[in-house]
Coordinates of C-alpha atoms and ligand atoms in Angstrom, one line a residue:
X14 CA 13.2 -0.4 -31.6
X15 CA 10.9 -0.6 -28.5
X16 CA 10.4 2.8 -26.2
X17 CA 12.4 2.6 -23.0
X18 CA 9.5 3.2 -20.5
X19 CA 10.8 5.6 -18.0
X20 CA 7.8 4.9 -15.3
X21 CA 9.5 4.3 -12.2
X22 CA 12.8 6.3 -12.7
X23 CA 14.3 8.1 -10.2
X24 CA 15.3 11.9 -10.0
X25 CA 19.1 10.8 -10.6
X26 CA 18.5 8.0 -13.4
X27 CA 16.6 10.7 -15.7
X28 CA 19.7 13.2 -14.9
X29 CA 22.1 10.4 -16.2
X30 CA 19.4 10.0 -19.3
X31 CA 19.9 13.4 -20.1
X32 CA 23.7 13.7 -19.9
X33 CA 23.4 10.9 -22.1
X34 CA 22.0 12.2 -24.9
X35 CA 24.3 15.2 -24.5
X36 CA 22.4 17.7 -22.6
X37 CA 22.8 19.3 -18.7
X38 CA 22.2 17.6 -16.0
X39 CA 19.8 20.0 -14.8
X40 CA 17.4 19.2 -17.6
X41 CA 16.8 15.6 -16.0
X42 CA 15.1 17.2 -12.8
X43 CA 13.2 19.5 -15.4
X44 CA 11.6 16.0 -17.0
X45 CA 11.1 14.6 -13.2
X46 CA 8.8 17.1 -12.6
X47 CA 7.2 17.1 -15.8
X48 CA 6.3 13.5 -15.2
X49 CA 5.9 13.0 -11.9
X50 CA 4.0 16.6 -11.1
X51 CA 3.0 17.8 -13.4
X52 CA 1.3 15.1 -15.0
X53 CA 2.4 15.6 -18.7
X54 CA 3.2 12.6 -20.3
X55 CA 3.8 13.7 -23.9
X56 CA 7.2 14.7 -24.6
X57 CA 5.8 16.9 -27.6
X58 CA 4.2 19.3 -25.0
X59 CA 7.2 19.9 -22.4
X60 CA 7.6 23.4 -23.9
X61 CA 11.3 24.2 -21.9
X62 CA 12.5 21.8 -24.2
X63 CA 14.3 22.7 -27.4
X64 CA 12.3 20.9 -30.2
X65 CA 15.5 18.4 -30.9
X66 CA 14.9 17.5 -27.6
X67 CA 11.4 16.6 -27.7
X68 CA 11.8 15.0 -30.8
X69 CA 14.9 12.5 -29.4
X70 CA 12.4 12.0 -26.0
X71 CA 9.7 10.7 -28.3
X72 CA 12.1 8.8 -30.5
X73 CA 13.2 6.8 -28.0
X74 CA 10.9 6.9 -24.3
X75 CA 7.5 6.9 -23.1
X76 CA 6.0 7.1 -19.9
X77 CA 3.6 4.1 -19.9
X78 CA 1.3 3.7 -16.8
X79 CA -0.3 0.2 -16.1
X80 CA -3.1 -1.7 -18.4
X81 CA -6.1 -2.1 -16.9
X82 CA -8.2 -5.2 -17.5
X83 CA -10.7 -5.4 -15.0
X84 CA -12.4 -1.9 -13.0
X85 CA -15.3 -2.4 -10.7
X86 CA -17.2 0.2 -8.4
X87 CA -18.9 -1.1 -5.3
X88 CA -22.1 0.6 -4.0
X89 CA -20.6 3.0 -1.7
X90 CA -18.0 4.2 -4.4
X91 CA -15.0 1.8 -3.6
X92 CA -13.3 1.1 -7.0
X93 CA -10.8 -1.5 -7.5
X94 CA -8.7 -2.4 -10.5
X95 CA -7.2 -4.9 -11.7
X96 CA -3.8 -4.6 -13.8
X97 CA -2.1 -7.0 -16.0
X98 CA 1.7 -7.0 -16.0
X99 CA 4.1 -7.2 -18.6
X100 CA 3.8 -10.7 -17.6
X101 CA 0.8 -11.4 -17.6
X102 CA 0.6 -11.3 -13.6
X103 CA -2.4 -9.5 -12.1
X104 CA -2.0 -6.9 -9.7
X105 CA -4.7 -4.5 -7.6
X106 CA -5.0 -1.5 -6.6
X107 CA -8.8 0.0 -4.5
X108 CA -9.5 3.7 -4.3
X109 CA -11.4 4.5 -1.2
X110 CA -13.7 7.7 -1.6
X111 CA -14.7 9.3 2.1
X112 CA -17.9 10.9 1.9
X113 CA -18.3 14.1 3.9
X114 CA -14.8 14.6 3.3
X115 CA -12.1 15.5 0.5
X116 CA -10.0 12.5 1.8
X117 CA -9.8 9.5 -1.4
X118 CA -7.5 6.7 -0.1
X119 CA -6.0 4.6 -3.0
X120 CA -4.6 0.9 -1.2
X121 CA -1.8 0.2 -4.0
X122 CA 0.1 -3.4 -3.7
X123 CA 3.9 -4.1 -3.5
X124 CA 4.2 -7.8 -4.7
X125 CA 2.2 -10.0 -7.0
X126 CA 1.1 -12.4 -4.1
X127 CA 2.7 -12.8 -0.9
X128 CA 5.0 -15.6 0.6
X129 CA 4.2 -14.4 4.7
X130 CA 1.3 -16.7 4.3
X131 CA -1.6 -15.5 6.5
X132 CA -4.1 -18.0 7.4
X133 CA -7.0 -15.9 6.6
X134 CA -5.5 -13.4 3.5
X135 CA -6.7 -13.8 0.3
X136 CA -3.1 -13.3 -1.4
X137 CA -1.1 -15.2 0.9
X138 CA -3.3 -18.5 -0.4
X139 CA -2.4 -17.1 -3.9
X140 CA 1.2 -18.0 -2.9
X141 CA 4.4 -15.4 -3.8
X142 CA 4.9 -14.7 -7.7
X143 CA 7.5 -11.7 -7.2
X144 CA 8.2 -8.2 -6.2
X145 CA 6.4 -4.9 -8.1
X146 CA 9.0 -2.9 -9.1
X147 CA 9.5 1.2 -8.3
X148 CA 7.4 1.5 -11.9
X149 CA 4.9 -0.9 -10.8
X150 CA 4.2 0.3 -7.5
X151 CA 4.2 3.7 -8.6
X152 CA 2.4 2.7 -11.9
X153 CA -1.1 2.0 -10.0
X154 CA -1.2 5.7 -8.8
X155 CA 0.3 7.1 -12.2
X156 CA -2.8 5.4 -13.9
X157 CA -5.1 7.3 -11.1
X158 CA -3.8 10.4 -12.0
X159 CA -4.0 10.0 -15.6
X160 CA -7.3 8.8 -15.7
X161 CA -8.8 11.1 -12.7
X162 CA -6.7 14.0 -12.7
X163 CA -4.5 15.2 -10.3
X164 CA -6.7 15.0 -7.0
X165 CA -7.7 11.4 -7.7
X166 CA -6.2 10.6 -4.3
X167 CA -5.0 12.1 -1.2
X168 CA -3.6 9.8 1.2
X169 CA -1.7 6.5 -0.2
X170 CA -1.6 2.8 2.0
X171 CA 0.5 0.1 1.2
X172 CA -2.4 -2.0 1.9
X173 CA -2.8 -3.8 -1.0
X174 CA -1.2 -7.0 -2.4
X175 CA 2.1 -8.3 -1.1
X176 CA 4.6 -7.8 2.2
X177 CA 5.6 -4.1 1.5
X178 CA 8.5 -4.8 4.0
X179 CA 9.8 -8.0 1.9
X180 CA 10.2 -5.5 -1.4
X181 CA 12.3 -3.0 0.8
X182 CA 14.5 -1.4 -1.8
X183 CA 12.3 -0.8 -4.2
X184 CA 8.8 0.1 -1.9
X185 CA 12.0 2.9 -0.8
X186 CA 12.3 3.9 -4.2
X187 CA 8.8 4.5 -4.5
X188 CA 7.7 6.4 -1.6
X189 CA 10.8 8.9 -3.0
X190 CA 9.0 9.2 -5.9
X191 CA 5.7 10.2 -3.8
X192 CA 7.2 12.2 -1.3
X193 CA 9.4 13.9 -3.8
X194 CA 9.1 18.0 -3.6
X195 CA 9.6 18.0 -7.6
X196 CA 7.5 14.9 -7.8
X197 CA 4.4 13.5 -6.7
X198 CA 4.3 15.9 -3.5
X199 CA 2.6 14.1 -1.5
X200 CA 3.5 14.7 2.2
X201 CA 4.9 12.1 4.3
X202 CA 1.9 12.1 6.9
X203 CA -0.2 11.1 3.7
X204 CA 1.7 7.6 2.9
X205 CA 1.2 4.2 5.0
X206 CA 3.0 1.5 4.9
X207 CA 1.4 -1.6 6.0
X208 CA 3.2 -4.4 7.3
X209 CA 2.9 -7.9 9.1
X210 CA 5.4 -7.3 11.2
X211 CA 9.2 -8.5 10.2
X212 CA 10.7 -6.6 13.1
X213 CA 14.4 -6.0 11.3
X214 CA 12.9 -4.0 8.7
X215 CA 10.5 -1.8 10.7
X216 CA 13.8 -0.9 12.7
X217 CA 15.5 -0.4 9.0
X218 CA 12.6 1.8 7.6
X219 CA 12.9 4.1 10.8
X220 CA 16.7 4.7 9.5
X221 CA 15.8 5.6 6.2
X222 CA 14.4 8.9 7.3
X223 CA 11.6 9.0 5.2
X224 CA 9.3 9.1 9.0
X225 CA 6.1 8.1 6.9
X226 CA 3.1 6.0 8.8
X227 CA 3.5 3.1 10.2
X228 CA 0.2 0.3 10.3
X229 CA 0.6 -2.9 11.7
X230 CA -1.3 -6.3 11.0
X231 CA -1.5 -7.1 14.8
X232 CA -4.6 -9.3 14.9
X233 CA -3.8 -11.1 18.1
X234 CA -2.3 -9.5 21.0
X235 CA -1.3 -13.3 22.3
X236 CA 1.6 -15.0 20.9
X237 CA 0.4 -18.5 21.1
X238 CA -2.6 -16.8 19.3
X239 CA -0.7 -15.0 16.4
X240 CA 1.3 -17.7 15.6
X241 CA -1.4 -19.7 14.8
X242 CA -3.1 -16.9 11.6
X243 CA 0.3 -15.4 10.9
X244 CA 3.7 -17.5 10.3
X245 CA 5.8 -14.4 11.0
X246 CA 5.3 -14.3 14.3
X247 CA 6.8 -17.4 14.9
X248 CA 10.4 -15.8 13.6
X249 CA 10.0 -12.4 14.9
X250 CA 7.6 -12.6 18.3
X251 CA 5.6 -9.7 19.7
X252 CA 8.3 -9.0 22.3
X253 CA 10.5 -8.2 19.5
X254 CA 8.2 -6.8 17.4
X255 CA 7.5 -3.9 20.0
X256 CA 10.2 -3.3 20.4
X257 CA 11.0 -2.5 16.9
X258 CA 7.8 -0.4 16.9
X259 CA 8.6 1.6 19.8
X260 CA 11.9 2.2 18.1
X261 CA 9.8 3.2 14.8
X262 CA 7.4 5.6 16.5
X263 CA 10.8 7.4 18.6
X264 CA 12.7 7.9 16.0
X265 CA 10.2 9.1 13.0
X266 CA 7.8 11.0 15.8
X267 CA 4.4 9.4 14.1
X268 CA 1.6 7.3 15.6
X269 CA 1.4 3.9 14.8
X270 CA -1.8 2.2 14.1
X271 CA -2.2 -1.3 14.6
X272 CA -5.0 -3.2 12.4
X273 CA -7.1 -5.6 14.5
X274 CA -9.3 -7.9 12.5
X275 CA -11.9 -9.5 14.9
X276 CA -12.5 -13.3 13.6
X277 CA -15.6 -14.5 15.9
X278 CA -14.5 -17.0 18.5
X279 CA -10.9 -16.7 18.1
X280 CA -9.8 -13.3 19.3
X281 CA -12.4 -11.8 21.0
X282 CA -12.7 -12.3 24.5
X283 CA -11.9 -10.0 27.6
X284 CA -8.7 -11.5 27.7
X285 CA -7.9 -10.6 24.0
X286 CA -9.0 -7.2 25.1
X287 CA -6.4 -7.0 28.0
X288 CA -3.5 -8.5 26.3
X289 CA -3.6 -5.9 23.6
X290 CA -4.2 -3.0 26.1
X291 CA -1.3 -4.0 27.6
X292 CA 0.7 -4.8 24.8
X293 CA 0.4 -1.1 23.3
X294 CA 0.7 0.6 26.8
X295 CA 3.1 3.9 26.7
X296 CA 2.9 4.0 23.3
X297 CA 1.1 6.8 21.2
X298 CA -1.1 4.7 18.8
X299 CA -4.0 4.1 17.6
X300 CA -6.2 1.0 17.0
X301 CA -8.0 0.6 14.2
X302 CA -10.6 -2.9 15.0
X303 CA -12.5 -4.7 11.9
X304 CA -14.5 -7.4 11.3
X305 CA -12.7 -10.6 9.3
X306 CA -14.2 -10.3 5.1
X307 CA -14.9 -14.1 4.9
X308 CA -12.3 -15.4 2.3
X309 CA -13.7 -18.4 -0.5
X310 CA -12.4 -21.7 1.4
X311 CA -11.5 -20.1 4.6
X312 CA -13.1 -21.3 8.0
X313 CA -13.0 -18.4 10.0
X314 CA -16.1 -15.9 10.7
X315 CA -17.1 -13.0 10.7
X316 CA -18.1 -11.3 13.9
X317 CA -21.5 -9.5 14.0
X318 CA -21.8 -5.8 14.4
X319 CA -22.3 -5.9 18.3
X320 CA -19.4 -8.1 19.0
X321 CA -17.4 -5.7 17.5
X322 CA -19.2 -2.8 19.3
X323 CA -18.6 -5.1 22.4
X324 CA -14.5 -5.1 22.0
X325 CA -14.1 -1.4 21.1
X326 CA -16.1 -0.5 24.1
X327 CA -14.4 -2.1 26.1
X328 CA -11.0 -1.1 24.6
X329 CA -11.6 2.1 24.7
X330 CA -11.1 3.3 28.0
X331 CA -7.8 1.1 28.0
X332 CA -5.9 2.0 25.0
X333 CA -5.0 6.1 23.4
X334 CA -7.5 5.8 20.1
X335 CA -9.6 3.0 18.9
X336 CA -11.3 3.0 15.8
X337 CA -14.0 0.5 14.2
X338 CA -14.0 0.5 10.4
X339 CA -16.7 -0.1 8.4
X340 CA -16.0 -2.7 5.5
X341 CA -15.7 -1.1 2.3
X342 CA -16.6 -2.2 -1.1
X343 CA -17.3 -5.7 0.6
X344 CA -19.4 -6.5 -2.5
X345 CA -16.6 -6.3 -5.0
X346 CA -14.4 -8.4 -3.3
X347 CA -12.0 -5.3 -1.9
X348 CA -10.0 -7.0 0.7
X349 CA -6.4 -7.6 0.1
X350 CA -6.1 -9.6 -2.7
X351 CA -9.5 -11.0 -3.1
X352 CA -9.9 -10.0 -6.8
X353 CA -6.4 -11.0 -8.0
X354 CA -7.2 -14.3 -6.3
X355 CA -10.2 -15.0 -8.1
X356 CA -8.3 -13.4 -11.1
X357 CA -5.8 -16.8 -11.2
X358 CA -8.5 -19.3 -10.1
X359 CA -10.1 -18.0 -13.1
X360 CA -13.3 -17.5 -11.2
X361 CA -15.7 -14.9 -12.5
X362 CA -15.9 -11.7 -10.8
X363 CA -18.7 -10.6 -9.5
X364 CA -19.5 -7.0 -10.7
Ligands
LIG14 N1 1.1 -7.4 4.0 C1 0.8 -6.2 4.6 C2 0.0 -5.3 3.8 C3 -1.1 -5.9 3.0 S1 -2.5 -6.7 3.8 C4 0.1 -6.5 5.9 O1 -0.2 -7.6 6.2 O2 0.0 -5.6 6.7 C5 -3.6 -5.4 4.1 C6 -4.5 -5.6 5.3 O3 -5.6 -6.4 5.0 C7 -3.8 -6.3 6.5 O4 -4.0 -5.6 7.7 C8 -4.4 -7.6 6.4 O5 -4.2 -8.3 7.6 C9 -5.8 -7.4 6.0 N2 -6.5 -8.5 5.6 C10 -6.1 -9.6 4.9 N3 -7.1 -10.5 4.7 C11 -8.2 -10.0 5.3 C12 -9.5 -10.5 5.5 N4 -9.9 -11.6 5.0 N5 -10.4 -9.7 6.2 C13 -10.0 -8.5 6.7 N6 -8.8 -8.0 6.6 C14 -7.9 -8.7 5.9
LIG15 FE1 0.8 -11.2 3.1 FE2 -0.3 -9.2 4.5 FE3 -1.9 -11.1 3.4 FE4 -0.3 -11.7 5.5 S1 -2.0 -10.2 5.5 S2 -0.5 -12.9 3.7 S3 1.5 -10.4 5.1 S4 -0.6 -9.6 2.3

């Protein structure tokens, strides 16, 4: 019979596993931390076991990570890899070293694909396949850790493949798992969810408690103009949206940062500059501007490196914090989705 693969289980399922098989609740939290943080995998070696116990755990588990098919390391250390799911789906995940500093930032996804759409995102042309579950979300940093140790990354975004917001109950489940004390430890100020703005469940993550980062895809500070790149905004407008992100930043007491991609000619002007100073006005933030990663097919363009000096300058005495990022690991195709993307067309990567 195949191993149940416990990847993904909460603190409460592997209690209910082990009053299963007969044994004290307690014992359940005692394999959570074993897997989770600890890092042991092998049932053989959890030595507050009896050795009936081990023996049943191997009989009939595992703890099973995700297979990697595909790993590429840009110039400036950016890795990104590429997973193959149970069913055959692809799914990425880019680890972000920062030089002059211990800070590694692993981008994990939360769907294979994404059905929001954006007119100028790699996975939202790949269409929506479905939802990652807890195991596959947690999965792409279970892999890190068993492959790099246990400081293989500090700080976790949800910037990866998918709406994290559209896969609510079980991104939830996840980010328990990371901010676990028994578990993955890591603390809330280290995990970012990313999201394109579906204003219902920003105001629904805020009641959960967990108070972890908030990003935002902004893009345009103009309606009219954000409609056009992002099919959200038509349903949930930026008047709305604010709302719901003033509501977020109140009640979990964390900045928000809002992403600004720059795409030359489009949303660059004084005007652009003004709306979004305004927008974000009151609100303790911070802006984080970069320039568009051209996308195969796409007609946008990217901006050179003085028009995007141009709009932070000029933001900058307007807004709290603004931020230009430099594009990593631009020549292994590390932007949202780019690699799955080419993964389906059946493209070759370029390593
Ligand atoms: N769906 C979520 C999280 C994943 S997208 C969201 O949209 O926030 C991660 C980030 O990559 C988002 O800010 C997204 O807007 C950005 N992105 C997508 N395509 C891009 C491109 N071609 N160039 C630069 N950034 C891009
Ligand atoms: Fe989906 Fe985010 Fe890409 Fe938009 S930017 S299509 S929400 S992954």
């Amino acid at each position: 019979m195949a191993k149940q693969n416990l990847l993904g289980c909460t603190l409460s399922e592997l209690e209910q596993l082990m009053i299963d098989l007969g044994e004290k609740k307690f014992r359940g939290g005692q394999l959570f931390k074993w897997l989770y943080r600890d890092n042991q995998y092998d049932f053989e070696l959890m030595t507050d076991f009896s050795k009936d116990l081990r023996k049943t755990l191997d009989e009939k588990f595992e703890f099973k990570s995700l297979e990697l098919i595909h790993m590429q390391e840009s110039e400036d250390g950016t890795r990104k890899f590429l997973f193959n799911l149970h069913d055959n789906l692809p799914v990425e995940t880019v680890l972000i070293p920062d030089f002059g500093s211990e800070r590694k930032t692993v981008c994990i996804s939360s769907q294979v694909g994404c059905a929001v759409n954006c007119s100028f995102c790699a996975t939202g042309q790949m269409g929506f396949s479905r939802d990652l579950t807890p195991g596959e979300i947690i999965g792409q940093l279970i892999y890190l850790r068993e492959n790099f140790g246990a400081d293989a990354f500090s700080n976790v975004v949800m910037m990866g493949m998918g709406e994290p917001l559209a896969n609510f109950d079980n991104v939830v489940k996840a980010i328990e798992l990371m901010l676990a004390p028994t578990g993955m430890m890591l603390s809330r100020k280290k995990v970012t969810v990313s999201t394109s703005g579906h204003s219902p469940k920003i105001r629904k993550l805020a009641d959960t408690g967990l108070n972890i980062c908030l990003a935002i895809s902004l893009h345009a500070a103009i309606q009219e103009k954000r409609v056009k790149i992002m099919p959200i905004a038509e349903t949930f407008g930026l008047e709305k949206l604010m709302q719901a992100i003033r509501y977020y930043a109140e009640k979990s007491r964390t900045h928000v940062m809002f992403e600004y991609i720059i795409f030359d000619n489009f949303n660059d002007t004084m005007k652009d500059v003004h709306a979004l100073a305004k927008l974000v006005r009151g609100l303790s933030c911070k802006i984080n501007l970069l320039a568009y990663n051209p996308v195969d097919g796409l007609d946008f363009q990217r901006p050179s490196d003085d028009k995007m000096n141009w709009f932070g300058g000029q933001l900058a005495p307007r807004v709290p914090v603004v931020t230009v990022r430099k594009s990593r690991g631009r020549d292994i195709d590390a932007a949202c989705g780019q690699l799955a993307a080419k993964q389906r067309l059946g493209k070759k990567h370029n390593v």
